Coordinates of C-alpha atoms and ligand atoms in Angstrom, one line a residue:
M240 CA 69.2 94.4 97.0
T241 CA 70.6 92.9 93.5
T242 CA 73.4 93.3 91.1
A243 CA 72.9 94.4 87.6
L244 CA 74.8 92.1 85.2
V245 CA 75.7 93.5 81.8
N246 CA 77.2 91.5 78.7
P247 CA 80.4 93.3 78.1
A248 CA 79.9 92.8 74.2
T249 CA 76.6 94.5 74.1
G250 CA 77.0 97.0 77.3
R251 CA 73.1 96.0 78.0
T252 CA 72.1 94.4 81.5
F253 CA 71.0 90.9 81.0
A254 CA 70.2 89.4 84.4
D255 CA 69.5 90.6 88.2
V256 CA 71.8 89.0 90.8
P257 CA 70.9 89.4 94.9
S258 CA 73.5 90.4 96.9
T259 CA 74.0 88.4 100.5
S260 CA 74.3 90.4 103.4
I261 CA 76.2 89.8 106.2
E262 CA 73.7 88.3 108.2
E263 CA 73.1 85.8 105.1
T264 CA 76.6 85.5 105.2
D265 CA 76.9 84.3 108.9
E266 CA 73.7 81.8 108.2
A267 CA 76.1 80.2 105.3
V268 CA 79.2 79.8 107.3
A269 CA 76.7 78.2 110.4
R270 CA 75.3 75.5 107.6
A271 CA 78.9 75.0 106.0
L272 CA 80.3 74.3 109.7
V273 CA 77.9 71.5 110.2
A274 CA 78.5 70.0 106.4
Q275 CA 81.8 70.1 107.0
R276 CA 82.0 68.3 110.1
E277 CA 79.4 65.2 108.4
W278 CA 82.0 65.4 105.2
A279 CA 85.3 65.2 107.3
R280 CA 83.7 61.5 108.8
R281 CA 82.9 60.4 105.9
A282 CA 85.5 57.3 104.4
P283 CA 88.3 58.6 102.4
A284 CA 86.9 56.5 99.4
D285 CA 83.3 58.1 99.4
R286 CA 84.9 61.7 99.4
A287 CA 86.8 60.6 96.8
A288 CA 83.9 59.0 94.6
A289 CA 81.8 62.3 95.5
L290 CA 84.6 64.5 93.7
R291 CA 84.7 62.4 90.5
S292 CA 81.1 62.4 90.6
F293 CA 81.2 66.5 90.6
A294 CA 84.3 66.2 87.8
G295 CA 82.0 64.1 85.7
A296 CA 78.9 66.4 86.1
V297 CA 81.6 69.4 85.6
D298 CA 82.1 67.3 81.8
A299 CA 78.4 67.3 81.0
A300 CA 77.8 71.0 81.7
I301 CA 81.0 72.5 79.3
E302 CA 79.0 73.8 77.0
E303 CA 76.5 75.6 79.6
L304 CA 79.3 77.2 81.6
A305 CA 81.4 78.4 79.0
G306 CA 78.2 80.1 77.2
L307 CA 77.6 81.9 80.6
E308 CA 81.1 82.7 81.1
A309 CA 81.0 84.0 77.3
T310 CA 78.0 86.2 78.3
N311 CA 79.1 87.2 81.6
S312 CA 82.6 87.9 81.2
G313 CA 82.9 88.4 77.4
H314 CA 85.5 85.2 77.0
P315 CA 85.9 84.1 73.5
I316 CA 83.3 81.1 73.8
G317 CA 86.6 79.0 73.0
Q318 CA 88.7 79.9 75.7
A319 CA 85.0 79.7 77.9
R320 CA 85.1 76.0 77.0
W321 CA 88.6 75.5 77.7
E322 CA 88.2 76.9 80.9
A323 CA 85.1 74.6 82.1
G324 CA 87.6 71.5 80.8
H325 CA 90.4 73.1 83.3
V326 CA 88.0 73.1 86.2
R327 CA 86.8 69.2 85.3
D328 CA 90.4 68.4 85.5
V329 CA 91.2 70.3 88.4
L330 CA 88.7 68.3 90.3
Q331 CA 89.4 64.8 88.8
Y332 CA 93.4 65.9 89.9
Y333 CA 92.1 66.5 93.4
A334 CA 89.5 63.9 93.5
A335 CA 92.6 61.4 94.3
A336 CA 93.9 63.5 97.6
P337 CA 91.4 62.5 99.6
E338 CA 93.0 58.7 99.6
R339 CA 96.3 60.1 99.5
L340 CA 96.8 62.7 102.3
A341 CA 98.6 60.8 104.5
G342 CA 100.8 61.9 107.5
A343 CA 104.6 60.8 108.1
Q344 CA 105.4 58.3 110.8
I345 CA 108.6 60.0 112.4
P346 CA 111.1 57.9 114.1
V347 CA 111.8 59.3 117.6
A348 CA 113.0 58.3 121.0
G349 CA 110.7 56.3 123.5
G350 CA 107.4 56.0 121.7
L351 CA 105.2 56.3 118.4
D352 CA 105.1 59.8 116.5
I353 CA 102.5 60.4 114.1
T354 CA 101.0 63.5 112.2
F355 CA 97.7 63.9 110.5
H356 CA 96.7 66.4 108.0
D357 CA 93.3 67.6 109.8
P358 CA 90.6 70.1 108.0
V359 CA 90.9 73.3 108.9
G360 CA 87.2 73.3 108.9
V361 CA 85.3 76.0 106.9
V362 CA 87.3 78.2 103.9
G363 CA 86.3 81.1 102.8
V364 CA 87.2 82.0 98.8
I365 CA 87.0 85.4 97.4
T366 CA 87.4 85.6 93.6
P367 CA 88.1 88.2 90.9
W368 CA 86.4 88.7 87.6
N369 CA 88.8 87.6 85.5
F370 CA 88.5 84.0 85.3
P371 CA 85.6 83.3 87.7
M372 CA 85.3 79.7 87.0
T373 CA 89.4 78.1 87.0
I374 CA 90.1 80.6 90.0
A375 CA 87.5 79.3 92.1
S376 CA 88.4 76.0 91.4
W377 CA 92.4 76.2 92.4
A378 CA 90.8 77.0 95.7
F379 CA 87.6 75.1 96.3
A380 CA 88.4 71.4 94.7
P381 CA 91.8 71.1 96.9
A382 CA 89.9 72.5 100.0
L383 CA 87.0 69.9 99.8
A384 CA 89.5 67.5 99.1
A385 CA 90.9 67.9 102.3
G386 CA 87.9 67.5 104.1
N387 CA 86.8 71.2 103.9
A388 CA 83.4 73.4 103.4
V389 CA 83.8 76.2 101.2
V390 CA 81.8 79.7 101.5
L391 CA 82.7 81.4 98.0
K392 CA 82.1 85.0 97.5
P393 CA 82.2 85.8 93.4
A394 CA 83.4 88.6 91.8
E395 CA 80.1 91.4 92.0
W396 CA 80.2 91.3 88.0
T397 CA 80.8 88.1 87.1
P398 CA 79.0 85.3 89.7
L399 CA 77.1 83.3 87.0
T400 CA 79.8 80.3 86.4
S401 CA 80.2 79.8 90.1
L402 CA 76.7 79.8 91.0
R403 CA 76.0 77.2 88.7
L404 CA 79.1 75.3 89.9
A405 CA 77.8 75.5 93.1
A406 CA 74.4 74.3 91.9
I407 CA 76.0 71.6 89.6
A408 CA 78.0 70.0 92.7
L409 CA 74.6 69.5 94.9
E410 CA 73.2 67.7 91.8
A411 CA 76.4 65.2 91.6
G412 CA 75.9 64.4 95.1
L413 CA 77.7 66.8 97.5
P414 CA 76.5 67.0 100.7
E415 CA 73.9 70.4 100.8
H416 CA 75.7 73.5 102.7
L417 CA 79.4 71.8 101.5
F418 CA 80.0 74.4 98.9
Q419 CA 78.0 77.9 99.0
V420 CA 78.6 80.3 96.6
L421 CA 77.2 84.1 97.7
P422 CA 76.7 87.0 95.0
G423 CA 77.3 90.2 96.8
L424 CA 80.1 92.8 97.5
G425 CA 82.9 92.9 98.5
P426 CA 83.6 95.1 101.4
V427 CA 80.7 93.1 102.6
V428 CA 80.2 89.4 101.8
G429 CA 84.0 89.5 101.1
E430 CA 85.1 91.0 104.7
R431 CA 82.8 89.2 106.7
L432 CA 84.1 85.9 105.6
V433 CA 87.7 87.6 106.4
T434 CA 86.5 88.4 109.9
H435 CA 84.1 85.6 110.7
P436 CA 85.5 83.9 113.3
D437 CA 84.3 80.3 111.9
V438 CA 86.2 80.7 108.7
R439 CA 89.6 79.3 109.6
K440 CA 91.3 80.1 106.0
V441 CA 90.9 82.7 103.3
V442 CA 92.1 82.4 99.8
F443 CA 92.0 85.7 98.0
T444 CA 92.5 86.4 94.6
G445 CA 92.7 90.0 93.3
S446 CA 94.4 93.5 93.5
T447 CA 97.5 93.7 95.9
A448 CA 95.3 96.6 97.3
T449 CA 92.6 94.5 98.6
G450 CA 94.8 91.6 99.4
K451 CA 96.6 93.8 101.9
R452 CA 93.6 94.5 103.8
V453 CA 92.1 90.7 103.6
M454 CA 95.8 89.6 105.0
A455 CA 95.6 92.5 107.7
L456 CA 91.8 91.7 108.8
A457 CA 92.7 88.0 108.6
A458 CA 95.8 89.2 111.2
E459 CA 93.5 90.0 114.2
Q460 CA 92.1 86.2 114.3
V461 CA 95.5 84.7 113.2
K462 CA 93.9 83.1 110.8
Q463 CA 95.8 81.6 107.4
V464 CA 95.6 83.1 104.3
T465 CA 96.5 82.4 100.6
L466 CA 97.1 85.5 98.3
E467 CA 97.0 85.3 94.4
L468 CA 97.8 89.3 93.6
G469 CA 98.9 91.2 90.6
G470 CA 101.6 91.3 88.2
K471 CA 103.6 93.0 85.5
S472 CA 105.5 90.5 84.1
A473 CA 108.5 90.4 82.0
N474 CA 109.1 88.5 78.6
I475 CA 112.6 88.7 78.2
V476 CA 113.9 88.4 74.6
F477 CA 117.6 87.8 74.3
A478 CA 119.1 88.4 70.9
D479 CA 120.1 84.6 70.0
S480 CA 116.5 83.6 70.5
D481 CA 114.1 82.2 67.7
L482 CA 112.7 85.5 67.1
E483 CA 110.5 84.9 64.8
R484 CA 108.6 82.6 67.2
A485 CA 109.4 84.9 70.1
A486 CA 107.3 87.9 68.0
R487 CA 104.4 85.3 66.8
T488 CA 103.6 84.3 70.0
A489 CA 104.2 87.3 72.4
P490 CA 100.6 88.5 71.4
S491 CA 98.9 85.5 73.4
G492 CA 101.2 85.9 76.6
V493 CA 99.9 89.4 77.0
F494 CA 96.5 89.8 75.4
E495 CA 94.8 86.4 76.2
N496 CA 91.8 87.2 77.9
A497 CA 92.0 91.4 76.7
G498 CA 95.3 91.4 79.0
Q499 CA 92.9 90.9 82.3
D500 CA 95.0 88.1 83.3
C501 CA 97.5 88.5 86.6
C502 CA 100.1 86.2 84.3
A503 CA 100.1 89.0 81.7
R504 CA 103.6 89.4 80.0
S505 CA 103.1 93.3 79.9
R506 CA 106.7 94.3 79.8
I507 CA 108.7 93.0 76.7
L508 CA 112.4 93.7 77.3
V509 CA 114.3 93.3 73.8
E510 CA 118.1 93.0 73.5
R511 CA 119.0 96.3 71.8
S512 CA 120.3 94.9 68.7
V513 CA 117.3 92.7 67.3
L514 CA 114.7 95.4 69.1
D515 CA 113.5 96.6 65.2
R516 CA 113.7 93.3 64.0
F517 CA 111.2 92.4 66.8
L518 CA 109.3 94.9 66.2
E519 CA 108.7 94.5 62.5
L520 CA 107.7 90.4 63.7
L521 CA 105.6 91.7 66.1
E522 CA 103.5 94.1 64.3
P523 CA 101.5 91.9 62.3
A524 CA 101.1 89.2 65.1
V525 CA 99.4 92.1 67.2
A526 CA 97.0 93.0 63.7
A527 CA 96.2 89.3 63.4
V528 CA 94.5 89.2 66.8
A529 CA 90.9 88.2 66.3
V530 CA 88.9 91.1 68.3
G531 CA 85.4 90.5 68.3
D532 CA 82.4 88.7 69.9
P533 CA 82.6 86.3 72.4
L534 CA 80.3 83.7 70.7
D535 CA 81.8 83.9 67.8
E536 CA 84.3 80.7 67.3
S537 CA 86.8 82.3 65.7
T538 CA 87.4 85.2 68.2
E539 CA 90.3 85.3 70.3
M540 CA 89.7 88.4 72.2
G541 CA 86.8 89.6 73.6
P542 CA 86.2 93.3 75.5
L543 CA 86.8 94.3 78.7
V544 CA 84.9 93.4 81.8
S545 CA 83.1 96.6 82.5
R546 CA 82.7 100.3 81.4
Q547 CA 84.4 101.0 84.5
H548 CA 87.7 98.8 83.7
L549 CA 87.5 100.0 79.8
S550 CA 88.1 103.9 81.3
K551 CA 90.7 102.5 83.8
V552 CA 92.7 100.7 81.0
E553 CA 91.8 103.8 78.6
G554 CA 93.6 106.2 81.3
F555 CA 97.0 104.4 80.5
V556 CA 97.5 105.3 77.0
P557 CA 96.1 109.0 76.5
A558 CA 96.5 111.2 73.8
G559 CA 100.0 111.5 72.7
A560 CA 101.1 108.1 74.8
P561 CA 103.9 106.6 73.0
V562 CA 101.7 104.2 70.7
A563 CA 104.1 101.9 68.1
F564 CA 101.0 100.4 66.7
R565 CA 97.7 99.0 67.8
G566 CA 95.6 95.9 66.3
S567 CA 91.6 96.5 66.3
A568 CA 88.7 96.2 67.9
P569 CA 84.7 96.4 66.9
S570 CA 83.3 99.8 67.4
G571 CA 80.1 100.8 68.8
D572 CA 78.7 99.2 72.4
G573 CA 80.5 97.4 74.6
F574 CA 83.7 97.8 76.4
W575 CA 86.3 97.5 73.2
F576 CA 90.0 97.9 73.5
P577 CA 92.5 96.9 70.6
P578 CA 95.7 95.5 71.4
T579 CA 98.1 98.1 72.1
V580 CA 101.9 98.2 71.9
L581 CA 103.5 101.2 73.7
L582 CA 107.9 102.1 73.3
P583 CA 107.6 104.0 76.9
S584 CA 110.8 105.3 78.9
R585 CA 111.3 102.8 81.9
T586 CA 110.0 105.5 84.0
D587 CA 106.5 105.5 82.4
R588 CA 103.6 104.8 84.4
A589 CA 102.5 102.1 81.9
F590 CA 105.7 100.7 81.9
R591 CA 105.4 100.3 86.1
E592 CA 102.0 99.8 86.8
E593 CA 99.6 96.8 86.3
I594 CA 97.2 97.5 83.6
F595 CA 95.0 94.6 83.5
G596 CA 94.1 95.7 80.0
P597 CA 95.3 94.7 76.0
V598 CA 98.5 97.3 76.8
V599 CA 102.1 96.1 76.5
S600 CA 105.3 97.7 77.0
V601 CA 108.7 97.6 75.0
V602 CA 111.6 98.5 76.5
P603 CA 115.0 97.5 75.2
F604 CA 118.2 96.6 77.5
D605 CA 122.0 96.0 76.7
D606 CA 123.0 92.6 78.4
E607 CA 121.9 90.2 80.8
A608 CA 122.7 91.9 83.9
D609 CA 120.6 94.8 82.8
A610 CA 117.8 92.6 81.6
I611 CA 117.6 91.1 85.1
G612 CA 118.1 94.1 86.9
L613 CA 114.7 95.5 84.9
A614 CA 112.7 92.3 85.4
N615 CA 113.0 92.5 89.1
D616 CA 112.9 96.3 89.0
S617 CA 109.1 96.0 90.0
P618 CA 106.9 95.2 93.4
Y619 CA 105.4 92.1 91.9
G620 CA 106.9 88.7 90.5
L621 CA 104.1 86.6 89.2
S622 CA 105.0 85.4 85.9
G623 CA 107.6 86.0 82.9
S624 CA 109.2 84.1 79.9
I625 CA 113.0 84.1 78.6
W626 CA 113.6 83.8 75.2
T627 CA 116.9 82.3 74.3
R628 CA 119.1 79.2 72.8
D629 CA 121.3 79.3 75.3
L630 CA 120.9 76.9 77.7
S631 CA 123.2 78.4 80.8
R632 CA 121.7 81.5 79.8
A633 CA 117.8 80.3 80.4
V634 CA 119.1 78.4 83.5
R635 CA 121.4 81.8 85.0
V636 CA 118.3 84.1 84.0
S637 CA 115.7 81.7 85.4
R638 CA 117.5 81.9 88.8
A639 CA 117.7 85.4 89.1
V640 CA 114.3 86.4 87.9
E641 CA 112.4 87.3 91.2
S642 CA 109.0 85.3 90.4
G643 CA 106.8 82.3 90.9
N644 CA 106.1 81.3 87.6
L645 CA 108.7 81.3 84.6
S646 CA 108.3 79.7 81.2
V647 CA 111.6 79.3 79.0
N648 CA 110.3 79.7 75.3
S649 CA 107.0 79.2 75.7
H650 CA 104.4 81.4 77.7
S651 CA 102.7 78.9 79.6
S652 CA 101.5 79.8 83.0
V653 CA 99.1 77.4 84.7
R654 CA 99.4 73.9 84.7
Y655 CA 96.9 72.3 87.3
S656 CA 100.3 69.7 88.4
T657 CA 102.7 72.5 89.2
P658 CA 102.5 74.8 91.9
F659 CA 101.5 78.6 91.1
G660 CA 101.9 81.6 93.2
G661 CA 103.8 85.0 93.6
F662 CA 107.1 86.5 95.2
K663 CA 107.1 89.8 96.3
H664 CA 103.5 92.0 96.5
S665 CA 102.3 89.0 93.8
G666 CA 101.2 87.0 96.9
V667 CA 101.3 84.6 99.7
G668 CA 101.4 80.9 99.4
R669 CA 101.4 78.6 96.6
E670 CA 98.0 77.0 94.7
L671 CA 97.8 74.1 92.5
G672 CA 100.1 70.8 92.3
P673 CA 100.5 68.4 94.5
D674 CA 100.8 69.9 97.8
A675 CA 97.6 72.3 97.7
P676 CA 95.5 70.0 99.6
L677 CA 98.5 70.3 102.6
A678 CA 97.6 74.1 102.3
F679 CA 93.8 73.6 103.7
T680 CA 95.0 71.5 106.8
E681 CA 96.4 71.7 110.0
T682 CA 99.3 69.5 110.6
K683 CA 98.7 67.5 114.1
N684 CA 101.3 65.7 116.0
V685 CA 100.6 63.2 118.2
F686 CA 103.4 61.1 120.4
F687 CA 102.2 58.3 121.9
A688 CA 104.8 57.3 124.5
I689 CA 105.7 53.4 124.5
D690 CA 107.4 51.2 127.4
D691 CA 110.2 49.2 126.2
A692 CA 109.6 46.3 128.0
P693 CA 106.2 44.7 128.1
P694 CA 104.4 43.9 131.2
S695 CA 104.9 40.8 132.7
T696 CA 102.3 38.2 131.6
P697 CA 100.1 37.5 134.6
S698 CA 99.4 33.7 135.1
P699 CA 95.7 32.9 133.9
S700 CA 94.4 31.8 137.3
T701 CA 94.7 35.7 138.3
T702 CA 92.8 37.1 135.5
A703 CA 90.3 34.6 134.4
P704 CA 87.3 36.1 136.3
S705 CA 85.5 33.4 138.8
A706 CA 82.4 32.0 137.8
S707 CA 80.8 33.6 141.0
A708 CA 82.6 37.0 140.8
P709 CA 80.2 39.8 140.0
S710 CA 80.0 41.1 136.2
E711 CA 81.2 45.0 136.0
E712 CA 77.7 45.7 135.0
T713 CA 76.4 44.4 137.9
T714 CA 78.9 46.5 140.1
Ligands
LIG114 P1 89.6 93.4 94.1 O1 90.7 93.1 94.5 O2 88.8 94.6 94.7 O3 88.5 92.4 93.7 C1 88.7 91.0 94.0 C2 87.8 90.4 94.6 O4 87.8 91.1 96.1 C3 86.4 90.7 94.7 O5 85.5 89.2 94.6 C4 86.0 91.6 95.0 O6 84.7 91.9 95.3 C5 86.6 91.0 96.8 N1 86.6 92.6 97.4 C6 86.6 93.6 97.0 N2 87.1 94.3 98.3 C7 87.3 93.7 99.6 C8 87.1 93.6 100.8 N3 87.2 94.7 101.2 N4 87.2 92.7 101.3 C9 87.1 90.9 101.1 N5 86.8 91.1 99.6 C10 87.1 92.1 98.8 O7 89.6 94.0 92.2 P2 88.8 95.0 91.8 O8 87.8 94.0 91.2 O9 88.5 96.2 92.1 O10 89.8 95.0 90.0 C11 91.1 96.4 90.4 C12 92.3 96.2 89.6 O11 92.6 94.5 90.5 C13 92.1 95.6 88.2 O12 92.1 96.5 87.6 C14 93.5 94.5 88.3 O13 94.8 95.3 88.0 C15 93.7 94.1 89.5 N6 93.0 92.7 89.6 C16 94.2 91.5 89.7 C17 93.4 90.4 89.5 C18 94.6 89.3 89.7 O14 94.2 88.1 88.8 N7 95.5 89.3 90.2 C19 92.1 90.1 89.3 C20 91.5 90.9 89.6 C21 91.6 92.8 89.7 P3 83.9 92.9 94.2 O15 83.6 92.2 93.2 O16 82.4 92.6 94.9 O17 84.3 94.1 94.0

């Protein structure tokens, strides 16, 4: 069986990729198990060198990876180049981990107590279609660094960069079968990775609905999971903020990757007294978003990933929807949807549900308490921004908003050196940051009993073997 890959900018099929079966998934896990044991036995410096070499090979392939992502996923070429560079940086960052993943020596009575961080073994990684390369690297780089093997199932629609990364790893000298990519269907390959007894940890990124299923299936085997799920993040704009900057940058906070971003600030909450002025400033910023051919260097926003996803996004903006204004989008073939700003009510579906497209809702609030209440009135808690010049307010609000990643006077969400993950239905566990490799280990504690007093030293005449005594081998 194969999957036809469609270029989202043209709507035309450009490649076919084989779909992995359950039997082939099992064979891949068996190979990974063997490769992992050999990898974990290698000297830490050797594993670090192999990961640095992998990072170097990704660096040399940035143009190739960016071109694949632009064609397969519709990402603007400049953005796709940044993503490939990010994968290199993530690998370089975690290449230090094999030599730094140290246990502890803990003071206890009666002996010596040491913790070890053992690799879990084989890690299953299931990735979504929105950021295929970067999200994969957040799992495979720290997992490999901690001594594990990785079997990765990319999203059905966007497997090409992951397949290429596995080939690059091999070319760079990583052991065969240590990092395998299995294209195929979620309910087949993905679900088999979750239920396979030799896969000891699963990292899943995708919808909250599928994440719940993954968690329930993993529970059957008491298997570790990290889940990065949906979001409906708030961008809170107070009247005392630099309103021009907040409005000028708001499109990049939500329309990046055509809004197919779990961190998209898709709810803009604006203090009522400055709502009209904010909208006046936002309109030209939305109109200025360059939507078009992903291979054009000046493009800032490409098409949606698929016809199916385009229909889903269109369903959130039916005829008569409270559209304030829209940007432009090419007409014709391809899965195009223009940047769209809605002025909905607080109960509107578009304001409450994850759309995962270039649609943002602007809703006014009355005071700080109202803003915090609105921001938290969501099952999600992944990301968000707070715009204010008042430092005390910035601290108060950032502490009160239930979200894993907030930025003040900025729309930044992800840095490989800081932890990333969600509250509530946005996920379980954290990726990235210095502690990520630890999430791919089991902590083992060993207590060595030590006698306080040394045994009395025997006299040399009682221990030295006599010349005539038979050796151990001959007895
Ligand atoms: P899914 O959550 O279904 O897909 C994410 C990944 O999980 C894909 O690799 C998918 O494979 C796989 N998968 C699907 N079913 C199973 C299963 N039973 N067991 C194991 N793995 C499985 O997301 P969709 O692609 O269907 O997107 C639906 C919505 O989810 C989007 O509209 C968006 O709202 C949200 N989403 C959120 C993301 C985020 O980063 N938070 C990312 C992607 C989507 P396959 O591709 O073969 O289906």
